[in-house]
Amino acid sequence: MKLYELAEQFKQLQEMLEDEGVDIDAVKNTLELVEFDFTEKIESIAKLIRSLEYEIEVYKNEEQRIANKRKSKEKKRDWLKQYVQEQMEKVGLEKVKTPLFTVSIQTNPPSVEIVDETLIPETYFRIEKIPLKKEILEALKQGQEVPGVMIKTTKSIRIR
């Protein structure tokens, strides 16, 4: 039986208990069986959630490990490219042809290098408006009115 079916059956049995003309002992026995199944299902789902949380953590760690390896390889690649460029410039070569590759020094398109950010006019900055939710919540808790927001209380499952 599915969890939602057990929940519905549990609710119906509770309503039957409140009804005057029902055999209370029979309903109580059935209610205890349904409650056991329901609790068992919840426990099984909680185990599944824990297992998924563990897998998620493993994936996060693996993502970080792979990202670190990628960054390390990128640094090695960049260092080798810089090294080859310096050596070619040192001997005055603009292009080297081999059976497999043609390596050449090219002039890149112009780019901006920031020398002193404090001197740049404001028109050349992007300003991002991000609501400060913690500060807004604190203001609301202290009784201040903040237009455009409301306090919302949600519920979630905690598994210990």
mmCIF file of C-alpha atoms in Angstrom:
data_model
loop_
_atom_site.group_PDB
_atom_site.id
_atom_site.type_symbol
_atom_site.label_atom_id
_atom_site.label_comp_id
_atom_site.label_asym_id
_atom_site.label_seq_id
_atom_site.Cartn_x
_atom_site.Cartn_y
_atom_site.Cartn_z
ATOM 1 C CA MET A 1 0.000 0.000 0.000
ATOM 2 C CA LYS A 2 1.264 3.455 -0.891
ATOM 3 C CA LEU A 3 2.014 6.009 1.810
ATOM 4 C CA TYR A 4 -0.708 8.403 0.609
ATOM 5 C CA GLU A 5 -3.238 5.513 0.702
ATOM 6 C CA LEU A 6 -2.216 4.700 4.266
ATOM 7 C CA ALA A 7 -2.535 8.370 5.219
ATOM 8 C CA GLU A 8 -6.058 8.488 3.761
ATOM 9 C CA GLN A 9 -7.043 5.231 5.495
ATOM 10 C CA PHE A 10 -5.578 6.500 8.765
ATOM 11 C CA LYS A 11 -7.632 9.683 8.461
ATOM 12 C CA GLN A 12 -10.853 7.741 7.731
ATOM 13 C CA LEU A 13 -10.300 5.483 10.734
ATOM 14 C CA GLN A 14 -9.741 8.471 12.991
ATOM 15 C CA GLU A 15 -13.041 9.932 11.748
ATOM 16 C CA MET A 16 -14.767 6.577 12.406
ATOM 17 C CA LEU A 17 -13.501 6.646 15.998
ATOM 18 C CA GLU A 18 -15.244 9.957 16.489
ATOM 19 C CA ASP A 19 -18.543 8.484 15.165
ATOM 20 C CA GLU A 20 -20.914 7.291 17.917
ATOM 21 C CA GLY A 21 -22.337 4.116 16.278
ATOM 22 C CA VAL A 22 -19.091 2.324 15.413
ATOM 23 C CA ASP A 23 -17.523 -0.671 17.204
ATOM 24 C CA ILE A 24 -14.627 1.099 18.885
ATOM 25 C CA ASP A 25 -12.515 -2.018 19.532
ATOM 26 C CA ALA A 26 -12.554 -3.083 15.862
ATOM 27 C CA VAL A 27 -11.650 0.412 14.718
ATOM 28 C CA LYS A 28 -8.862 0.669 17.298
ATOM 29 C CA ASN A 29 -7.328 -2.650 16.164
ATOM 30 C CA THR A 30 -7.451 -1.585 12.525
ATOM 31 C CA LEU A 31 -6.127 1.834 13.448
ATOM 32 C CA GLU A 32 -3.127 0.311 15.218
ATOM 33 C CA LEU A 33 -2.340 -1.863 12.165
ATOM 34 C CA VAL A 34 -2.588 1.093 9.803
ATOM 35 C CA GLU A 35 -0.495 3.222 12.146
ATOM 36 C CA PHE A 36 2.191 0.507 12.200
ATOM 37 C CA ASP A 37 2.224 0.283 8.388
ATOM 38 C CA PHE A 38 2.270 4.060 8.130
ATOM 39 C CA THR A 39 5.162 4.359 10.606
ATOM 40 C CA GLU A 40 7.023 1.571 8.831
ATOM 41 C CA LYS A 41 6.582 3.327 5.473
ATOM 42 C CA ILE A 42 7.780 6.624 6.954
ATOM 43 C CA GLU A 43 10.839 4.871 8.365
ATOM 44 C CA SER A 44 11.588 3.283 4.981
ATOM 45 C CA ILE A 45 11.297 6.629 3.253
ATOM 46 C CA ALA A 46 13.500 8.246 5.917
ATOM 47 C CA LYS A 47 16.136 5.577 5.199
ATOM 48 C CA LEU A 48 15.885 6.357 1.497
ATOM 49 C CA ILE A 49 16.258 10.088 2.205
ATOM 50 C CA ARG A 50 19.368 9.430 4.325
ATOM 51 C CA SER A 51 20.822 7.279 1.564
ATOM 52 C CA LEU A 52 20.165 10.008 -1.009
ATOM 53 C CA GLU A 53 21.716 12.642 1.267
ATOM 54 C CA TYR A 54 24.841 10.489 1.575
ATOM 55 C CA GLU A 55 25.029 10.060 -2.212
ATOM 56 C CA ILE A 56 24.584 13.812 -2.699
ATOM 57 C CA GLU A 57 27.487 14.470 -0.321
ATOM 58 C CA VAL A 58 29.654 11.956 -2.191
ATOM 59 C CA TYR A 59 28.810 13.684 -5.493
ATOM 60 C CA LYS A 60 29.602 17.124 -4.046
ATOM 61 C CA ASN A 61 32.988 15.883 -2.851
ATOM 62 C CA GLU A 62 33.674 14.248 -6.205
ATOM 63 C CA GLU A 63 32.679 17.442 -8.042
ATOM 64 C CA GLN A 64 35.125 19.392 -5.880
ATOM 65 C CA ARG A 65 37.881 16.840 -6.451
ATOM 66 C CA ILE A 66 37.348 16.905 -10.223
ATOM 67 C CA ALA A 67 37.173 20.731 -10.255
ATOM 68 C CA ASN A 68 40.497 20.856 -8.389
ATOM 69 C CA LYS A 69 42.066 18.471 -10.910
ATOM 70 C CA ARG A 70 40.712 20.570 -13.796
ATOM 71 C CA LYS A 71 42.109 23.773 -12.281
ATOM 72 C CA SER A 72 45.482 22.100 -11.799
ATOM 73 C CA LYS A 73 45.557 20.972 -15.440
ATOM 74 C CA GLU A 74 44.503 24.460 -16.594
ATOM 75 C CA LYS A 75 47.389 26.022 -14.649
ATOM 76 C CA LYS A 76 49.862 23.561 -16.194
ATOM 77 C CA ARG A 77 48.468 24.264 -19.679
ATOM 78 C CA ASP A 78 48.661 28.032 -19.165
ATOM 79 C CA TRP A 79 52.211 27.779 -17.826
ATOM 80 C CA LEU A 80 53.316 25.657 -20.820
ATOM 81 C CA LYS A 81 51.703 28.062 -23.299
ATOM 82 C CA GLN A 82 53.406 31.023 -21.613
ATOM 83 C CA TYR A 83 56.730 29.144 -21.566
ATOM 84 C CA VAL A 84 56.532 28.312 -25.314
ATOM 85 C CA GLN A 85 55.577 31.923 -26.129
ATOM 86 C CA GLU A 86 58.486 33.321 -24.099
ATOM 87 C CA GLN A 87 60.968 30.951 -25.753
ATOM 88 C CA MET A 88 59.684 31.720 -29.259
ATOM 89 C CA GLU A 89 59.863 35.472 -28.560
ATOM 90 C CA LYS A 90 63.369 35.046 -27.119
ATOM 91 C CA VAL A 91 64.637 33.573 -30.414
ATOM 92 C CA GLY A 92 62.469 35.836 -32.592
ATOM 93 C CA LEU A 93 60.094 33.226 -34.047
ATOM 94 C CA GLU A 94 56.484 34.133 -34.837
ATOM 95 C CA LYS A 95 55.505 30.684 -36.162
ATOM 96 C CA VAL A 96 56.766 27.102 -35.856
ATOM 97 C CA LYS A 97 55.414 24.366 -38.161
ATOM 98 C CA THR A 98 55.691 20.692 -37.276
ATOM 99 C CA PRO A 99 54.094 17.644 -38.921
ATOM 100 C CA LEU A 100 51.325 17.718 -36.285
ATOM 101 C CA PHE A 101 50.942 21.370 -35.253
ATOM 102 C CA THR A 102 51.469 24.947 -36.297
ATOM 103 C CA VAL A 103 52.307 27.044 -33.251
ATOM 104 C CA SER A 104 52.181 30.790 -33.758
ATOM 105 C CA ILE A 105 52.174 33.924 -31.656
ATOM 106 C CA GLN A 106 49.114 36.015 -32.356
ATOM 107 C CA THR A 107 48.091 39.486 -31.301
ATOM 108 C CA ASN A 108 44.934 39.301 -29.204
ATOM 109 C CA PRO A 109 42.082 41.826 -29.466
ATOM 110 C CA PRO A 110 42.308 44.809 -27.105
ATOM 111 C CA SER A 111 41.196 44.193 -23.522
ATOM 112 C CA VAL A 112 40.841 46.412 -20.478
ATOM 113 C CA GLU A 113 43.222 46.145 -17.545
ATOM 114 C CA ILE A 114 42.021 47.835 -14.345
ATOM 115 C CA VAL A 115 44.822 49.881 -12.807
ATOM 116 C CA ASP A 116 42.865 51.771 -10.117
ATOM 117 C CA GLU A 117 39.203 50.857 -9.725
ATOM 118 C CA THR A 118 38.488 53.887 -7.514
ATOM 119 C CA LEU A 119 39.092 56.240 -10.451
ATOM 120 C CA ILE A 120 36.598 54.581 -12.808
ATOM 121 C CA PRO A 121 33.367 56.628 -13.298
ATOM 122 C CA GLU A 122 30.166 55.128 -11.856
ATOM 123 C CA THR A 123 28.632 54.724 -15.333
ATOM 124 C CA TYR A 124 31.062 51.859 -15.958
ATOM 125 C CA PHE A 125 29.865 49.763 -13.016
ATOM 126 C CA ARG A 126 26.996 47.318 -12.837
ATOM 127 C CA ILE A 127 25.029 47.723 -9.637
ATOM 128 C CA GLU A 128 23.133 44.653 -8.524
ATOM 129 C CA LYS A 129 20.096 45.131 -6.300
ATOM 130 C CA ILE A 130 19.782 42.157 -3.973
ATOM 131 C CA PRO A 131 17.216 42.198 -1.154
ATOM 132 C CA LEU A 132 18.835 41.719 2.260
ATOM 133 C CA LYS A 133 16.434 39.055 3.524
ATOM 134 C CA LYS A 134 17.993 38.615 6.966
ATOM 135 C CA GLU A 135 17.848 42.360 7.645
ATOM 136 C CA ILE A 136 14.266 42.533 6.327
ATOM 137 C CA LEU A 137 13.211 39.649 8.600
ATOM 138 C CA GLU A 138 14.863 41.296 11.600
ATOM 139 C CA ALA A 139 13.080 44.593 10.859
ATOM 140 C CA LEU A 140 9.724 42.819 10.549
ATOM 141 C CA LYS A 141 10.303 40.951 13.822
ATOM 142 C CA GLN A 142 10.959 44.298 15.528
ATOM 143 C CA GLY A 143 7.598 45.583 14.300
ATOM 144 C CA GLN A 144 8.821 47.754 11.446
ATOM 145 C CA GLU A 145 6.813 47.851 8.228
ATOM 146 C CA VAL A 146 8.666 46.866 5.074
ATOM 147 C CA PRO A 147 6.579 47.336 1.894
ATOM 148 C CA GLY A 148 6.563 44.500 -0.632
ATOM 149 C CA VAL A 149 7.367 41.675 1.785
ATOM 150 C CA MET A 150 5.662 39.419 4.288
ATOM 151 C CA ILE A 151 6.822 36.866 6.816
ATOM 152 C CA LYS A 152 6.278 33.305 5.628
ATOM 153 C CA THR A 153 6.634 30.287 7.880
ATOM 154 C CA THR A 154 7.122 26.966 6.127
ATOM 155 C CA LYS A 155 7.484 23.399 7.310
ATOM 156 C CA SER A 156 9.976 20.721 6.366
ATOM 157 C CA ILE A 157 10.961 17.225 7.361
ATOM 158 C CA ARG A 158 13.816 16.751 9.842
ATOM 159 C CA ILE A 159 15.329 13.296 10.148
ATOM 160 C CA ARG A 160 17.508 12.623 13.178
#
